[in-house]
């Protein structure tokens, strides 16, 4: 058990967030809208956020600081290659700058891997030796624990779970490739299918809603909860894509459990039957009954995971 | 360095093989055509093969025995679930039977994982911390080394590298699913495309050859070496499928190297430019220049790997 105070930071395309963490518990958290001007401005934002959450530690020392970011991030060198959603971060030496600014031992980690570690240590997958964590939100990312260890890969870049192809022809992915798991199953792809259904049938539940607001995946989830057949079909299609990707991940890593996090997982209860049906159909016999469960730590998984990793790596 | 004598066995759908191994070197090897009557007969075959290769050890003791088999194999329990290509092996307690018959400490391992270990310890990937070995023959299998360790996964069933989908619609795989990497890129799929080309154009190089013999992938490889345009196109198509699968594996495991073995790798020199072109197109920037190289140990990789693992796991 880890009783030191640590700071976890999360650099997202929309929000920058900071948390004071001890033993897997968030003691204080704060956030701001990400400054899009560039890394210097964002690092100043983090300075203010850290000052705020550190007050809760009082006179107790903070031992380390960790930041998670979208990939691809070289966690060995600590240098960001680039961030697709944020301009100006090319080749930014993130770990060294964190250490300089805060005067603390610092680590950086891919946000999916950090969240996987959080769910493994304190969330849905406690005590397992093998688990795959998949975050399904705007994109798809995640992390893998195999043989009792968090998987890193060369330069810490393993486990880009959204970027294997599921279809040869299909939508173009954020990574530039065609037909990735992310391109067909992430929240963005789900939202596009939902908008297409709305515009294709103006008299429908979704079509009427589209008169007043921009339609997103969550509208189909609400419609499905209300029993609308078209919305139920859209949710079933999303579940089918997720199940297809999960079946591949079962074969590739042989986890004891798949943990699903991210914005789309708010609909986990609706998605689960379709995910399970597709896994039963597509996975080889010994993999068919591996549980798929929702994440427990929600938005905190990455913050808690990276804060904990920051301490562990100092030892 | 491992100076003990060990026995490596390989249970294949066509051949059963045995080798006496020391320090990664095969000192004696023998083989027989697999008896399809069932496991009792096959175990008797192995008895004769082991007696034969053991003679080379003279009076020096053999320390351990290991057998690799096609998956899915539970290497923790040592029990074979089933072997798609061999009848009668359902729920066969392979490790216990090996130990009984030969009176030696025994292990069992998936053939792809064993070959990956062989290539890592003694072949193309020596000294690396992260590598993916892919065997492309009748099917596609392989194994993964990540963070300096051989990856196993729950029940030792991780790394089924042939069974993630590349296409949503397409040929049915040996695992029952549609569009797996194996279903579109293994030697079997390549052979089918080559036969289709031959029957579609009887006046062509392949078409003429088909008058005299059953056409296989190797005929297209020979034709490509002779400069035949249709054969070159078939080889390029095979390379493209391989490159597509490899790009996904780069994102999933972040290896420092992909090692390609199996029967199809005899054409590695012809396939390489197409594999590389597809990886450059499909992989994210930090993964584009990861080397793809041919295996060095050929058919010995699994025998050497499983023999070595048999010793290591006794310690």
Short mmCIF file of N, CA, C and O in Angstrom, two decimals, chain A residues 177-304:
data_model
loop_
_atom_site.label_atom_id
_atom_site.label_comp_id
_atom_site.label_asym_id
_atom_site.label_seq_id
_atom_site.Cartn_x
_atom_site.Cartn_y
_atom_site.Cartn_z
N UNK A 177 -5.24 5.66 -41.14
CA UNK A 177 -5.47 4.37 -41.77
C UNK A 177 -6.97 4.14 -41.98
O UNK A 177 -7.80 4.80 -41.36
N UNK A 178 -7.30 3.18 -42.80
CA UNK A 178 -8.70 2.87 -43.06
C UNK A 178 -9.16 1.71 -42.18
O UNK A 178 -8.44 0.72 -42.03
N UNK A 179 -10.34 1.85 -41.57
CA UNK A 179 -11.00 0.70 -40.97
C UNK A 179 -10.51 0.22 -39.63
O UNK A 179 -10.79 -0.91 -39.23
N UNK A 180 -9.77 1.07 -38.88
CA UNK A 180 -9.34 0.67 -37.53
C UNK A 180 -10.55 0.44 -36.61
O UNK A 180 -11.63 1.00 -36.84
N UNK A 181 -10.31 -0.34 -35.55
CA UNK A 181 -11.30 -0.52 -34.48
C UNK A 181 -11.85 0.85 -34.06
O UNK A 181 -13.07 1.04 -33.97
N UNK A 182 -10.95 1.81 -33.81
CA UNK A 182 -11.38 3.15 -33.42
C UNK A 182 -12.30 3.79 -34.47
O UNK A 182 -13.29 4.44 -34.14
N UNK A 183 -11.94 3.61 -35.75
CA UNK A 183 -12.68 4.26 -36.84
C UNK A 183 -14.11 3.75 -36.95
O UNK A 183 -15.00 4.48 -37.39
N UNK A 184 -14.35 2.50 -36.54
CA UNK A 184 -15.71 1.96 -36.68
C UNK A 184 -16.47 1.89 -35.35
O UNK A 184 -17.70 1.84 -35.35
N UNK A 185 -15.75 1.91 -34.22
CA UNK A 185 -16.43 1.63 -32.94
C UNK A 185 -16.33 2.73 -31.89
O UNK A 185 -17.03 2.68 -30.89
N UNK A 186 -15.49 3.74 -32.09
CA UNK A 186 -15.37 4.80 -31.08
C UNK A 186 -16.64 5.65 -31.06
O UNK A 186 -17.48 5.56 -31.95
N UNK A 187 -16.75 6.48 -30.03
CA UNK A 187 -17.91 7.36 -29.89
C UNK A 187 -18.14 8.22 -31.11
O UNK A 187 -19.29 8.49 -31.49
N UNK A 188 -17.06 8.66 -31.75
CA UNK A 188 -17.17 9.50 -32.94
C UNK A 188 -17.89 8.76 -34.07
O UNK A 188 -18.77 9.31 -34.73
N UNK A 189 -17.51 7.49 -34.28
CA UNK A 189 -18.13 6.69 -35.35
C UNK A 189 -19.60 6.41 -35.01
O UNK A 189 -20.48 6.50 -35.88
N UNK A 190 -19.86 6.11 -33.75
CA UNK A 190 -21.22 5.87 -33.28
C UNK A 190 -22.07 7.12 -33.54
O UNK A 190 -23.17 7.06 -34.11
N UNK A 191 -21.55 8.28 -33.16
CA UNK A 191 -22.25 9.55 -33.36
C UNK A 191 -22.59 9.79 -34.83
O UNK A 191 -23.69 10.25 -35.16
N UNK A 192 -21.64 9.47 -35.72
CA UNK A 192 -21.90 9.65 -37.15
C UNK A 192 -23.04 8.78 -37.63
O UNK A 192 -23.89 9.22 -38.40
N UNK A 193 -23.05 7.52 -37.18
CA UNK A 193 -24.14 6.63 -37.60
C UNK A 193 -25.49 7.13 -37.07
O UNK A 193 -26.51 7.04 -37.75
N UNK A 194 -25.45 7.67 -35.85
CA UNK A 194 -26.70 8.17 -35.25
C UNK A 194 -27.20 9.40 -36.02
O UNK A 194 -28.39 9.51 -36.31
N UNK A 195 -26.28 10.29 -36.40
CA UNK A 195 -26.71 11.48 -37.17
C UNK A 195 -27.24 11.09 -38.54
O UNK A 195 -28.22 11.65 -39.03
N UNK A 196 -26.58 10.09 -39.15
CA UNK A 196 -27.06 9.64 -40.47
C UNK A 196 -28.47 9.07 -40.36
O UNK A 196 -29.33 9.33 -41.22
N UNK A 197 -28.73 8.33 -39.29
CA UNK A 197 -30.07 7.76 -39.09
C UNK A 197 -31.10 8.88 -38.88
O UNK A 197 -32.22 8.82 -39.40
N UNK A 198 -30.71 9.92 -38.15
CA UNK A 198 -31.62 11.04 -37.89
C UNK A 198 -31.95 11.77 -39.18
O UNK A 198 -33.13 12.07 -39.45
N UNK A 199 -30.94 12.05 -39.99
CA UNK A 199 -31.19 12.83 -41.21
C UNK A 199 -31.88 11.96 -42.26
O UNK A 199 -32.59 12.48 -43.13
N UNK A 200 -31.72 10.64 -42.17
CA UNK A 200 -32.37 9.75 -43.13
C UNK A 200 -33.85 9.55 -42.84
O UNK A 200 -34.58 9.06 -43.70
N UNK A 201 -34.27 9.90 -41.64
CA UNK A 201 -35.67 9.68 -41.29
C UNK A 201 -36.16 10.79 -40.35
O UNK A 201 -36.22 10.62 -39.13
N UNK A 202 -36.52 11.94 -40.96
CA UNK A 202 -36.88 13.14 -40.15
C UNK A 202 -38.09 12.92 -39.25
O UNK A 202 -38.23 13.63 -38.25
N UNK A 203 -38.95 11.95 -39.57
CA UNK A 203 -40.14 11.74 -38.74
C UNK A 203 -39.86 10.85 -37.53
O UNK A 203 -40.72 10.66 -36.68
N UNK A 204 -38.65 10.31 -37.47
CA UNK A 204 -38.32 9.38 -36.38
C UNK A 204 -38.01 10.11 -35.08
O UNK A 204 -37.88 11.35 -35.06
N UNK A 205 -37.85 9.35 -34.01
CA UNK A 205 -37.43 9.88 -32.70
C UNK A 205 -36.19 10.76 -32.84
O UNK A 205 -36.16 11.91 -32.40
N UNK A 206 -35.17 10.21 -33.50
CA UNK A 206 -33.92 10.96 -33.67
C UNK A 206 -34.10 12.13 -34.63
O UNK A 206 -33.54 13.21 -34.42
N UNK A 207 -34.87 11.90 -35.69
CA UNK A 207 -35.10 12.96 -36.69
C UNK A 207 -35.77 14.18 -36.06
O UNK A 207 -35.36 15.32 -36.31
N UNK A 208 -36.74 13.93 -35.20
CA UNK A 208 -37.40 15.06 -34.52
C UNK A 208 -36.45 15.79 -33.58
O UNK A 208 -36.44 17.01 -33.48
N UNK A 209 -35.63 15.02 -32.88
CA UNK A 209 -34.67 15.62 -31.95
C UNK A 209 -33.67 16.50 -32.70
O UNK A 209 -33.22 17.53 -32.20
N UNK A 210 -33.33 16.08 -33.94
CA UNK A 210 -32.34 16.80 -34.72
C UNK A 210 -32.83 18.18 -35.16
O UNK A 210 -32.03 19.02 -35.58
N UNK A 211 -34.13 18.44 -35.05
CA UNK A 211 -34.62 19.78 -35.35
C UNK A 211 -34.11 20.80 -34.35
O UNK A 211 -34.01 21.99 -34.65
N UNK A 212 -33.83 20.36 -33.14
CA UNK A 212 -33.50 21.29 -32.06
C UNK A 212 -32.03 21.29 -31.65
O UNK A 212 -31.55 22.26 -31.10
N UNK A 213 -31.34 20.18 -31.89
CA UNK A 213 -29.95 20.15 -31.43
C UNK A 213 -29.11 19.21 -32.30
O UNK A 213 -29.63 18.43 -33.08
N UNK A 214 -27.79 19.32 -32.14
CA UNK A 214 -26.89 18.42 -32.86
C UNK A 214 -26.95 17.05 -32.20
O UNK A 214 -26.79 16.92 -30.98
N UNK A 215 -27.18 16.05 -33.04
CA UNK A 215 -27.40 14.70 -32.52
C UNK A 215 -26.05 14.02 -32.25
O UNK A 215 -25.12 14.11 -33.05
N UNK A 216 -25.96 13.36 -31.11
CA UNK A 216 -24.75 12.61 -30.72
C UNK A 216 -25.16 11.18 -30.38
O UNK A 216 -26.35 10.87 -30.29
N UNK A 217 -24.16 10.36 -30.10
CA UNK A 217 -24.43 8.99 -29.70
C UNK A 217 -25.36 8.90 -28.50
O UNK A 217 -26.25 8.04 -28.44
N UNK A 218 -25.19 9.84 -27.56
CA UNK A 218 -26.00 9.76 -26.32
C UNK A 218 -27.51 9.89 -26.60
O UNK A 218 -28.33 9.36 -25.84
N UNK A 219 -27.86 10.59 -27.69
CA UNK A 219 -29.29 10.67 -28.01
C UNK A 219 -29.85 9.30 -28.39
O UNK A 219 -30.98 8.98 -28.06
N UNK A 220 -29.05 8.52 -29.10
CA UNK A 220 -29.51 7.16 -29.44
C UNK A 220 -29.60 6.30 -28.19
O UNK A 220 -30.49 5.45 -28.06
N UNK A 221 -28.67 6.51 -27.24
CA UNK A 221 -28.72 5.76 -25.99
C UNK A 221 -29.99 6.11 -25.21
O UNK A 221 -30.70 5.22 -24.73
N UNK A 222 -30.31 7.42 -25.18
CA UNK A 222 -31.55 7.84 -24.50
C UNK A 222 -32.78 7.23 -25.20
O UNK A 222 -33.69 6.73 -24.54
N UNK A 223 -32.77 7.28 -26.53
CA UNK A 223 -33.88 6.71 -27.30
C UNK A 223 -34.02 5.22 -27.07
O UNK A 223 -35.14 4.69 -26.95
N UNK A 224 -32.88 4.53 -26.99
CA UNK A 224 -32.91 3.08 -26.75
C UNK A 224 -33.51 2.80 -25.37
O UNK A 224 -34.30 1.88 -25.20
N UNK A 225 -33.13 3.62 -24.38
CA UNK A 225 -33.70 3.44 -23.02
C UNK A 225 -35.21 3.67 -23.03
O UNK A 225 -35.94 3.07 -22.25
N UNK A 226 -35.67 4.56 -23.94
CA UNK A 226 -37.11 4.83 -24.05
C UNK A 226 -37.82 3.80 -24.92
O UNK A 226 -39.03 3.88 -25.14
N UNK A 227 -37.04 2.85 -25.50
CA UNK A 227 -37.65 1.77 -26.26
C UNK A 227 -37.79 2.01 -27.75
O UNK A 227 -38.41 1.21 -28.46
N UNK A 228 -37.22 3.12 -28.27
CA UNK A 228 -37.32 3.39 -29.71
C UNK A 228 -36.54 2.34 -30.50
O UNK A 228 -35.37 2.08 -30.26
N UNK A 229 -37.22 1.73 -31.50
CA UNK A 229 -36.63 0.59 -32.22
C UNK A 229 -35.39 0.99 -33.02
O UNK A 229 -34.39 0.25 -33.03
N UNK A 230 -35.44 2.15 -33.69
CA UNK A 230 -34.29 2.58 -34.49
C UNK A 230 -33.07 2.82 -33.59
O UNK A 230 -31.94 2.48 -33.94
N UNK A 231 -33.31 3.42 -32.43
CA UNK A 231 -32.21 3.68 -31.49
C UNK A 231 -31.65 2.37 -30.93
O UNK A 231 -30.44 2.21 -30.78
N UNK A 232 -32.55 1.43 -30.64
CA UNK A 232 -32.09 0.12 -30.16
C UNK A 232 -31.21 -0.55 -31.21
O UNK A 232 -30.19 -1.16 -30.89
N UNK A 233 -31.59 -0.41 -32.49
CA UNK A 233 -30.78 -1.01 -33.56
C UNK A 233 -29.41 -0.34 -33.66
O UNK A 233 -28.40 -1.02 -33.90
N UNK A 234 -29.37 0.98 -33.49
CA UNK A 234 -28.08 1.68 -33.54
C UNK A 234 -27.17 1.25 -32.39
O UNK A 234 -25.96 1.06 -32.55
N UNK A 235 -27.75 1.10 -31.21
CA UNK A 235 -26.97 0.64 -30.05
C UNK A 235 -26.49 -0.79 -30.28
O UNK A 235 -25.35 -1.14 -29.97
N UNK A 236 -27.36 -1.61 -30.89
CA UNK A 236 -26.96 -3.00 -31.17
C UNK A 236 -25.81 -3.05 -32.17
O UNK A 236 -24.90 -3.88 -32.05
N UNK A 237 -25.84 -2.15 -33.15
CA UNK A 237 -24.75 -2.11 -34.14
C UNK A 237 -23.44 -1.71 -33.47
O UNK A 237 -22.38 -2.30 -33.73
N UNK A 238 -23.52 -0.70 -32.58
CA UNK A 238 -22.32 -0.28 -31.84
C UNK A 238 -21.78 -1.45 -31.00
O UNK A 238 -20.58 -1.71 -30.97
N UNK A 239 -22.68 -2.14 -30.33
CA UNK A 239 -22.27 -3.28 -29.50
C UNK A 239 -21.60 -4.36 -30.35
O UNK A 239 -20.60 -4.97 -29.93
N UNK A 240 -22.11 -4.56 -31.55
CA UNK A 240 -21.56 -5.57 -32.44
C UNK A 240 -20.12 -5.22 -32.85
O UNK A 240 -19.23 -6.08 -32.83
N UNK A 241 -19.87 -3.95 -33.18
CA UNK A 241 -18.50 -3.54 -33.50
C UNK A 241 -17.57 -3.71 -32.30
O UNK A 241 -16.43 -4.17 -32.43
N UNK A 242 -18.07 -3.32 -31.13
CA UNK A 242 -17.24 -3.46 -29.93
C UNK A 242 -16.93 -4.93 -29.67
O UNK A 242 -15.78 -5.30 -29.39
N UNK A 243 -17.94 -5.79 -29.80
CA UNK A 243 -17.73 -7.22 -29.58
C UNK A 243 -16.72 -7.81 -30.56
O UNK A 243 -15.90 -8.65 -30.20
N UNK A 244 -16.77 -7.34 -31.80
CA UNK A 244 -15.83 -7.81 -32.80
C UNK A 244 -14.39 -7.44 -32.42
O UNK A 244 -13.48 -8.28 -32.47
N UNK A 245 -14.20 -6.20 -32.02
CA UNK A 245 -12.85 -5.78 -31.60
C UNK A 245 -12.41 -6.51 -30.34
O UNK A 245 -11.26 -6.96 -30.23
N UNK A 246 -13.32 -6.68 -29.40
CA UNK A 246 -12.97 -7.36 -28.14
C UNK A 246 -12.59 -8.82 -28.40
O UNK A 246 -11.67 -9.35 -27.77
N UNK A 247 -13.29 -9.48 -29.35
CA UNK A 247 -12.95 -10.88 -29.67
C UNK A 247 -11.50 -10.96 -30.15
O UNK A 247 -10.74 -11.86 -29.76
N UNK A 248 -11.10 -10.02 -31.00
CA UNK A 248 -9.71 -10.01 -31.45
C UNK A 248 -8.76 -9.80 -30.28
O UNK A 248 -7.73 -10.47 -30.16
N UNK A 249 -9.10 -8.88 -29.39
CA UNK A 249 -8.22 -8.61 -28.24
C UNK A 249 -8.10 -9.83 -27.32
O UNK A 249 -7.04 -10.08 -26.74
N UNK A 250 -9.18 -10.60 -27.19
CA UNK A 250 -9.11 -11.84 -26.39
C UNK A 250 -8.06 -12.78 -26.97
O UNK A 250 -7.25 -13.35 -26.24
N UNK A 251 -8.07 -12.96 -28.30
CA UNK A 251 -7.10 -13.86 -28.94
C UNK A 251 -5.67 -13.32 -28.82
O UNK A 251 -4.72 -14.08 -28.70
N UNK A 252 -5.54 -12.01 -28.89
CA UNK A 252 -4.19 -11.42 -28.94
C UNK A 252 -3.51 -11.38 -27.58
O UNK A 252 -2.29 -11.48 -27.49
N UNK A 253 -4.30 -11.23 -26.48
CA UNK A 253 -3.68 -11.06 -25.16
C UNK A 253 -4.10 -12.11 -24.14
O UNK A 253 -3.48 -12.21 -23.09
N UNK A 254 -5.16 -12.86 -24.41
CA UNK A 254 -5.71 -13.81 -23.45
C UNK A 254 -5.83 -13.23 -22.04
O UNK A 254 -5.21 -13.71 -21.09
N UNK A 255 -6.64 -12.17 -21.89
CA UNK A 255 -6.89 -11.62 -20.54
C UNK A 255 -7.91 -12.48 -19.79
O UNK A 255 -8.63 -13.28 -20.38
N UNK A 256 -7.96 -12.29 -18.46
CA UNK A 256 -9.02 -12.91 -17.66
C UNK A 256 -10.28 -12.05 -17.65
O UNK A 256 -11.33 -12.48 -17.19
N UNK A 257 -10.13 -10.79 -18.12
CA UNK A 257 -11.24 -9.85 -18.08
C UNK A 257 -10.96 -8.70 -19.05
O UNK A 257 -9.80 -8.30 -19.20
N UNK A 258 -12.00 -8.21 -19.71
CA UNK A 258 -11.90 -6.95 -20.44
C UNK A 258 -12.68 -5.91 -19.65
O UNK A 258 -13.83 -6.14 -19.28
N UNK A 259 -12.03 -4.78 -19.36
CA UNK A 259 -12.68 -3.68 -18.65
C UNK A 259 -12.92 -2.56 -19.67
O UNK A 259 -11.99 -2.13 -20.35
N UNK A 260 -14.15 -2.13 -19.77
CA UNK A 260 -14.50 -1.06 -20.72
C UNK A 260 -14.77 0.24 -20.00
O UNK A 260 -15.63 0.31 -19.13
N UNK A 261 -14.00 1.28 -20.36
CA UNK A 261 -14.20 2.61 -19.80
C UNK A 261 -14.49 3.61 -20.92
O UNK A 261 -14.76 3.23 -22.06
N UNK A 262 -14.43 4.89 -20.59
CA UNK A 262 -14.67 5.93 -21.59
C UNK A 262 -16.13 6.32 -21.66
O UNK A 262 -17.01 5.64 -21.12
N UNK A 263 -16.40 7.42 -22.35
CA UNK A 263 -17.74 8.00 -22.41
C UNK A 263 -18.81 7.02 -22.87
O UNK A 263 -19.93 7.02 -22.34
N UNK A 264 -18.49 6.17 -23.85
CA UNK A 264 -19.50 5.26 -24.40
C UNK A 264 -19.92 4.21 -23.36
O UNK A 264 -21.01 3.65 -23.44
N UNK A 265 -19.06 3.99 -22.35
CA UNK A 265 -19.39 2.96 -21.37
C UNK A 265 -20.52 3.36 -20.43
O UNK A 265 -20.99 2.53 -19.65
N UNK A 266 -21.02 4.61 -20.51
CA UNK A 266 -22.23 4.94 -19.73
C UNK A 266 -23.40 4.10 -20.23
O UNK A 266 -24.38 3.90 -19.51
N UNK A 267 -23.30 3.61 -21.47
CA UNK A 267 -24.37 2.75 -22.01
C UNK A 267 -24.03 1.28 -21.89
O UNK A 267 -24.61 0.43 -22.58
N UNK A 268 -23.09 0.95 -20.99
CA UNK A 268 -22.60 -0.43 -20.92
C UNK A 268 -23.73 -1.45 -20.76
O UNK A 268 -23.74 -2.51 -21.39
N UNK A 269 -24.70 -1.14 -19.89
CA UNK A 269 -25.80 -2.10 -19.65
C UNK A 269 -26.58 -2.41 -20.92
O UNK A 269 -27.00 -3.55 -21.14
N UNK A 270 -26.74 -1.39 -21.79
CA UNK A 270 -27.45 -1.62 -23.06
C UNK A 270 -26.57 -2.35 -24.08
O UNK A 270 -27.06 -3.10 -24.92
N UNK A 271 -25.28 -2.09 -24.02
CA UNK A 271 -24.35 -2.65 -25.01
C UNK A 271 -23.99 -4.10 -24.69
O UNK A 271 -23.67 -4.89 -25.60
N UNK A 272 -24.00 -4.44 -23.41
CA UNK A 272 -23.45 -5.73 -22.98
C UNK A 272 -24.01 -6.95 -23.72
O UNK A 272 -23.24 -7.80 -24.16
N UNK A 273 -25.35 -7.07 -23.89
CA UNK A 273 -25.84 -8.29 -24.57
C UNK A 273 -25.29 -8.44 -25.99
O UNK A 273 -24.93 -9.55 -26.40
N UNK A 274 -25.21 -7.34 -26.72
CA UNK A 274 -24.69 -7.40 -28.08
C UNK A 274 -23.21 -7.70 -28.13
O UNK A 274 -22.72 -8.43 -29.00
N UNK A 275 -22.46 -7.12 -27.19
CA UNK A 275 -21.02 -7.40 -27.09
C UNK A 275 -20.82 -8.89 -26.82
O UNK A 275 -20.03 -9.57 -27.48
N UNK A 276 -21.58 -9.41 -25.87
CA UNK A 276 -21.43 -10.81 -25.47
C UNK A 276 -21.81 -11.75 -26.61
O UNK A 276 -21.11 -12.73 -26.88
N UNK A 277 -22.90 -11.42 -27.33
CA UNK A 277 -23.34 -12.27 -28.44
C UNK A 277 -22.26 -12.34 -29.52
O UNK A 277 -21.97 -13.40 -30.06
N UNK A 278 -21.67 -11.20 -29.82
CA UNK A 278 -20.64 -11.18 -30.85
C UNK A 278 -19.38 -11.94 -30.40
O UNK A 278 -18.76 -12.66 -31.19
N UNK A 279 -19.01 -11.81 -29.15
CA UNK A 279 -17.86 -12.55 -28.64
C UNK A 279 -18.13 -14.05 -28.70
O UNK A 279 -17.28 -14.84 -29.13
N UNK A 280 -19.34 -14.45 -28.31
CA UNK A 280 -19.68 -15.88 -28.37
C UNK A 280 -19.59 -16.40 -29.80
O UNK A 280 -19.19 -17.53 -30.03
N UNK A 281 -19.95 -15.57 -30.76
CA UNK A 281 -19.92 -15.99 -32.16
C UNK A 281 -18.50 -16.00 -32.72
O UNK A 281 -18.13 -16.88 -33.49
N UNK A 282 -17.69 -15.00 -32.33
CA UNK A 282 -16.40 -14.78 -33.00
C UNK A 282 -15.19 -15.35 -32.28
O UNK A 282 -14.17 -15.62 -32.91
N UNK A 283 -15.26 -15.49 -30.97
CA UNK A 283 -14.06 -15.92 -30.24
C UNK A 283 -13.93 -17.44 -30.28
O UNK A 283 -14.93 -18.16 -30.37
N UNK A 284 -12.70 -17.93 -30.23
CA UNK A 284 -12.47 -19.37 -30.13
C UNK A 284 -12.98 -19.85 -28.78
O UNK A 284 -13.05 -19.09 -27.81
N UNK A 285 -13.35 -21.15 -28.73
CA UNK A 285 -14.05 -21.69 -27.57
C UNK A 285 -13.45 -21.28 -26.21
O UNK A 285 -14.18 -20.84 -25.32
N UNK A 286 -12.14 -21.40 -26.01
CA UNK A 286 -11.63 -21.12 -24.65
C UNK A 286 -11.73 -19.65 -24.24
O UNK A 286 -11.45 -19.32 -23.10
N UNK A 287 -12.10 -18.77 -25.17
CA UNK A 287 -12.13 -17.34 -24.87
C UNK A 287 -13.55 -16.79 -24.75
O UNK A 287 -13.74 -15.62 -24.43
N UNK A 288 -14.55 -17.62 -25.02
CA UNK A 288 -15.91 -17.10 -25.20
C UNK A 288 -16.56 -16.54 -23.94
O UNK A 288 -17.44 -15.71 -24.01
N UNK A 289 -16.15 -17.08 -22.79
CA UNK A 289 -16.83 -16.66 -21.55
C UNK A 289 -16.00 -15.71 -20.69
O UNK A 289 -16.33 -15.46 -19.53
N UNK A 290 -14.94 -15.15 -21.26
CA UNK A 290 -14.15 -14.16 -20.50
C UNK A 290 -15.04 -12.96 -20.20
O UNK A 290 -15.67 -12.43 -21.12
N UNK A 291 -15.12 -12.53 -18.94
CA UNK A 291 -16.04 -11.43 -18.61
C UNK A 291 -15.62 -10.09 -19.24
O UNK A 291 -14.43 -9.79 -19.34
N UNK A 292 -16.62 -9.33 -19.65
CA UNK A 292 -16.43 -7.94 -20.06
C UNK A 292 -17.21 -7.11 -19.06
O UNK A 292 -18.41 -7.33 -18.87
N UNK A 293 -16.53 -6.19 -18.38
CA UNK A 293 -17.19 -5.43 -17.31
C UNK A 293 -16.93 -3.94 -17.49
O UNK A 293 -15.95 -3.55 -18.12
N UNK A 294 -17.81 -3.10 -16.93
CA UNK A 294 -17.55 -1.66 -17.01
C UNK A 294 -16.46 -1.24 -16.03
O UNK A 294 -16.28 -1.86 -14.98
N UNK A 295 -15.73 -0.19 -16.38
CA UNK A 295 -14.71 0.37 -15.49
C UNK A 295 -15.35 0.88 -14.21
O UNK A 295 -16.52 1.23 -14.19
N UNK A 296 -14.56 0.90 -13.12
CA UNK A 296 -15.10 1.36 -11.84
C UNK A 296 -14.67 2.77 -11.48
O UNK A 296 -15.34 3.44 -10.73
N UNK A 297 -13.51 3.19 -11.99
CA UNK A 297 -12.97 4.47 -11.53
C UNK A 297 -13.40 5.64 -12.39
O UNK A 297 -13.09 6.79 -12.07
N UNK A 298 -14.10 5.36 -13.49
CA UNK A 298 -14.58 6.45 -14.34
C UNK A 298 -13.44 7.33 -14.80
O UNK A 298 -12.35 6.84 -15.15
N UNK A 299 -13.66 8.64 -14.77
CA UNK A 299 -12.66 9.60 -15.23
C UNK A 299 -11.40 9.62 -14.38
O UNK A 299 -10.39 10.20 -14.77
N UNK A 300 -11.46 9.03 -13.20
CA UNK A 300 -10.31 9.08 -12.30
C UNK A 300 -9.25 8.04 -12.64
O UNK A 300 -8.13 8.11 -12.12
N UNK A 301 -9.57 7.06 -13.51
CA UNK A 301 -8.65 5.93 -13.71
C UNK A 301 -7.25 6.39 -14.13
O UNK A 301 -6.24 5.94 -13.57
N UNK A 302 -7.18 7.30 -15.10
CA UNK A 302 -5.88 7.76 -15.58
C UNK A 302 -5.12 8.55 -14.53
O UNK A 302 -3.92 8.37 -14.33
N UNK A 303 -5.82 9.44 -13.83
CA UNK A 303 -5.19 10.27 -12.79
C UNK A 303 -4.63 9.41 -11.67
O UNK A 303 -3.50 9.59 -11.21
N UNK A 304 -5.44 8.46 -11.21
CA UNK A 304 -5.02 7.57 -10.13
C UNK A 304 -3.88 6.67 -10.60
O UNK A 304 -2.88 6.49 -9.89
#
